[in-house]
Tab-separated table of N, CA and C in Angstrom:
chain	number	residue	atom	x	y	z
G	275	MET	N	92.720	121.594	103.712
G	275	MET	CA	93.199	120.278	103.345
G	275	MET	C	92.331	119.228	104.042
G	276	SER	N	91.913	118.241	103.299
G	276	SER	CA	91.046	117.211	103.862
G	276	SER	C	91.854	116.211	104.692
G	277	PHE	N	91.161	115.463	105.517
G	277	PHE	CA	91.837	114.454	106.325
G	277	PHE	C	92.431	113.370	105.438
G	278	ILE	N	91.811	113.100	104.297
G	278	ILE	CA	92.361	112.112	103.367
G	278	ILE	C	93.682	112.616	102.794
G	279	GLN	N	93.726	113.869	102.398
G	279	GLN	CA	94.957	114.429	101.851
G	279	GLN	C	96.061	114.457	102.903
G	280	ARG	N	95.719	114.750	104.144
G	280	ARG	CA	96.727	114.730	105.218
G	280	ARG	C	97.311	113.332	105.384
G	281	GLU	N	96.456	112.320	105.291
G	281	GLU	CA	96.931	110.942	105.426
G	281	GLU	C	97.818	110.559	104.235
G	282	ILE	N	97.435	110.989	103.044
G	282	ILE	CA	98.270	110.746	101.858
G	282	ILE	C	99.647	111.377	102.060
G	283	ASP	N	99.689	112.583	102.573
G	283	ASP	CA	100.962	113.269	102.811
G	283	ASP	C	101.811	112.530	103.842
G	284	ARG	N	101.184	112.029	104.900
G	284	ARG	CA	101.929	111.260	105.908
G	284	ARG	C	102.519	109.998	105.297
G	285	ILE	N	101.728	109.312	104.500
G	285	ILE	CA	102.204	108.088	103.847
G	285	ILE	C	103.343	108.418	102.891
G	286	ARG	N	103.178	109.481	102.118
G	286	ARG	CA	104.216	109.884	101.156
G	286	ARG	C	105.557	110.128	101.871
G	287	GLU	N	105.513	110.739	103.044
G	287	GLU	CA	106.742	110.965	103.810
G	287	GLU	C	107.413	109.646	104.172
G	288	SER	N	106.625	108.654	104.554
G	288	SER	CA	107.188	107.344	104.895
G	288	SER	C	107.744	106.644	103.660
G	289	LEU	N	107.090	106.830	102.523
G	289	LEU	CA	107.577	106.218	101.292
G	289	LEU	C	108.925	106.802	100.890
G	290	VAL	N	109.067	108.110	101.026
G	290	VAL	CA	110.328	108.772	100.693
G	290	VAL	C	111.433	108.289	101.626
G	291	ALA	N	111.083	107.996	102.877
G	291	ALA	CA	112.063	107.537	103.865
G	291	ALA	C	112.348	106.038	103.721
G	292	SER	N	111.842	105.398	102.679
G	292	SER	CA	112.053	103.961	102.433
G	292	SER	C	111.639	103.115	103.624
G	293	ASP	N	110.440	103.322	104.093
G	293	ASP	CA	109.889	102.548	105.197
G	293	ASP	C	109.893	101.059	104.833
G	294	PRO	N	110.183	100.175	105.813
G	294	PRO	CA	110.196	98.744	105.517
G	294	PRO	C	108.833	98.192	105.064
G	295	ARG	N	107.777	98.918	105.304
G	295	ARG	CA	106.433	98.476	104.884
G	295	ARG	C	106.008	99.210	103.615
G	296	TYR	N	106.951	99.468	102.738
G	296	TYR	CA	106.738	100.253	101.533
G	296	TYR	C	105.541	99.765	100.723
G	297	ASP	N	105.461	98.464	100.447
G	297	ASP	CA	104.387	97.945	99.587
G	297	ASP	C	103.006	98.223	100.177
G	298	GLU	N	102.869	98.023	101.478
G	298	GLU	CA	101.586	98.276	102.131
G	298	GLU	C	101.240	99.759	102.115
G	299	LEU	N	102.235	100.579	102.414
G	299	LEU	CA	102.003	102.020	102.417
G	299	LEU	C	101.660	102.532	101.023
G	300	TYR	N	102.344	102.010	100.018
G	300	TYR	CA	102.069	102.430	98.646
G	300	TYR	C	100.644	102.058	98.248
G	301	ALA	N	100.208	100.857	98.601
G	301	ALA	CA	98.838	100.431	98.296
G	301	ALA	C	97.819	101.334	99.003
G	302	ALA	N	98.099	101.683	100.247
G	302	ALA	CA	97.193	102.569	100.986
G	302	ALA	C	97.153	103.951	100.345
G	303	GLN	N	98.316	104.448	99.953
G	303	GLN	CA	98.374	105.752	99.304
G	303	GLN	C	97.558	105.743	98.013
G	304	GLN	N	97.724	104.720	97.211
G	304	GLN	CA	97.006	104.649	95.941
G	304	GLN	C	95.499	104.555	96.162
G	305	ALA	N	95.096	103.799	97.174
G	305	ALA	CA	93.670	103.678	97.469
G	305	ALA	C	93.080	105.020	97.902
G	306	LEU	N	93.804	105.749	98.729
G	306	LEU	CA	93.318	107.059	99.172
G	306	LEU	C	93.276	108.051	98.014
G	307	GLU	N	94.295	108.018	97.171
G	307	GLU	CA	94.291	108.919	96.019
G	307	GLU	C	93.142	108.582	95.071
G	308	TRP	N	92.851	107.296	94.910
G	308	TRP	CA	91.724	106.873	94.075
G	308	TRP	C	90.417	107.386	94.671
G	309	ALA	N	90.307	107.365	96.003
G	309	ALA	CA	89.084	107.848	96.664
G	309	ALA	C	88.858	109.330	96.369
G	310	LEU	N	89.943	110.085	96.264
G	310	LEU	CA	89.820	111.514	95.965
G	310	LEU	C	89.550	111.777	94.483
G	311	GLU	N	90.156	110.971	93.614
G	311	GLU	CA	90.030	111.190	92.170
G	311	GLU	C	90.013	109.837	91.447
G	312	PRO	N	88.841	109.189	91.382
G	312	PRO	CA	88.745	107.845	90.812
G	312	PRO	C	89.170	107.737	89.348
G	313	SER	N	89.053	108.800	88.596
G	313	SER	CA	89.399	108.695	87.177
G	313	SER	C	90.901	108.823	86.934
G	314	GLY	N	91.667	109.158	87.948
G	314	GLY	CA	93.082	109.407	87.753
G	314	GLY	C	93.996	108.229	88.046
G	315	ILE	N	93.467	107.132	88.576
G	315	ILE	CA	94.319	106.015	88.993
G	315	ILE	C	93.497	104.729	88.951
G	316	LYS	N	94.177	103.595	88.867
G	316	LYS	CA	93.487	102.302	88.885
G	316	LYS	C	92.751	102.120	90.203
G	317	PRO	N	91.611	101.462	90.182
G	317	PRO	CA	90.930	101.157	91.443
G	317	PRO	C	91.835	100.295	92.332
G	318	PRO	N	91.706	100.421	93.655
G	318	PRO	CA	92.584	99.687	94.564
G	318	PRO	C	92.610	98.173	94.314
G	319	TYR	N	91.466	97.568	94.099
G	319	TYR	CA	91.426	96.120	93.892
G	319	TYR	C	92.200	95.739	92.632
G	320	ALA	N	91.999	96.486	91.573
G	320	ALA	CA	92.688	96.199	90.321
G	320	ALA	C	94.195	96.369	90.477
G	321	MET	N	94.623	97.369	91.215
G	321	MET	CA	96.047	97.597	91.415
G	321	MET	C	96.677	96.445	92.200
G	322	ILE	N	96.040	96.047	93.290
G	322	ILE	CA	96.593	95.001	94.150
G	322	ILE	C	96.551	93.639	93.468
G	323	MET	N	95.460	93.350	92.783
G	323	MET	CA	95.295	92.041	92.157
G	323	MET	C	95.919	91.967	90.765
G	324	GLY	N	96.329	93.098	90.232
G	324	GLY	CA	96.946	93.102	88.920
G	324	GLY	C	95.966	92.870	87.795
G	325	THR	N	94.702	93.245	88.000
G	325	THR	CA	93.684	93.070	86.966
G	325	THR	C	93.490	94.368	86.199
G	326	GLN	N	92.920	94.249	85.031
G	326	GLN	CA	92.604	95.419	84.225
G	326	GLN	C	91.402	96.129	84.820
G	327	GLU	N	91.369	97.426	84.691
G	327	GLU	CA	90.231	98.204	85.156
G	327	GLU	C	88.988	97.767	84.412
G	328	GLY	N	87.903	97.586	85.136
G	328	GLY	CA	86.648	97.201	84.517
G	328	GLY	C	86.495	95.705	84.317
G	329	SER	N	87.457	94.903	84.797
G	329	SER	CA	87.347	93.460	84.609
G	329	SER	C	86.779	92.779	85.843
G	330	GLY	N	86.207	93.544	86.740
G	330	GLY	CA	85.659	92.979	87.965
G	330	GLY	C	84.598	91.925	87.731
G	331	ASP	N	83.864	92.026	86.639
G	331	ASP	CA	82.823	91.045	86.354
G	331	ASP	C	83.401	89.728	85.862
G	332	CYS	N	84.680	89.687	85.525
G	332	CYS	CA	85.295	88.497	84.948
G	332	CYS	C	86.018	87.654	85.986
G	333	SER	N	85.789	87.917	87.259
G	333	SER	CA	86.558	87.227	88.290
G	333	SER	C	85.895	85.936	88.767
G	334	ALA	N	84.790	85.555	88.170
G	334	ALA	CA	84.116	84.332	88.594
G	334	ALA	C	85.000	83.134	88.296
G	335	PRO	N	84.970	82.118	89.171
G	335	PRO	CA	85.785	80.936	88.922
G	335	PRO	C	85.357	80.246	87.634
G	336	SER	N	86.327	79.636	86.970
G	336	SER	CA	86.004	78.984	85.703
G	336	SER	C	85.221	77.710	85.908
G	337	HIS	N	85.326	77.112	87.094
G	337	HIS	CA	84.568	75.912	87.412
G	337	HIS	C	83.723	76.194	88.649
G	338	PRO	N	82.437	75.968	88.569
G	338	PRO	CA	81.606	76.225	89.756
G	338	PRO	C	82.002	75.299	90.909
G	339	PHE	N	81.773	75.777	92.111
G	339	PHE	CA	82.055	74.951	93.272
G	339	PHE	C	81.079	73.791	93.310
G	340	PRO	N	81.523	72.619	93.761
G	340	PRO	CA	80.587	71.484	93.867
G	340	PRO	C	79.518	71.764	94.909
G	341	SER	N	78.333	71.258	94.693
G	341	SER	CA	77.241	71.492	95.631
G	341	SER	C	77.266	70.513	96.762
């Protein structure tokens, strides 16, 4: 078992126990799972920001910053 999988298992135990930091732990779990299998889950940034996968190039501001 890899160290990443061990960490996922530790986080999963805290999630089942309804840890008060559930949202943070869930985000960490998803990021680690994505690191192990990128095609099986949304990338961490997309999950946290609520963006569609592959829309990373569309995040530029609609108005350029003043110079």
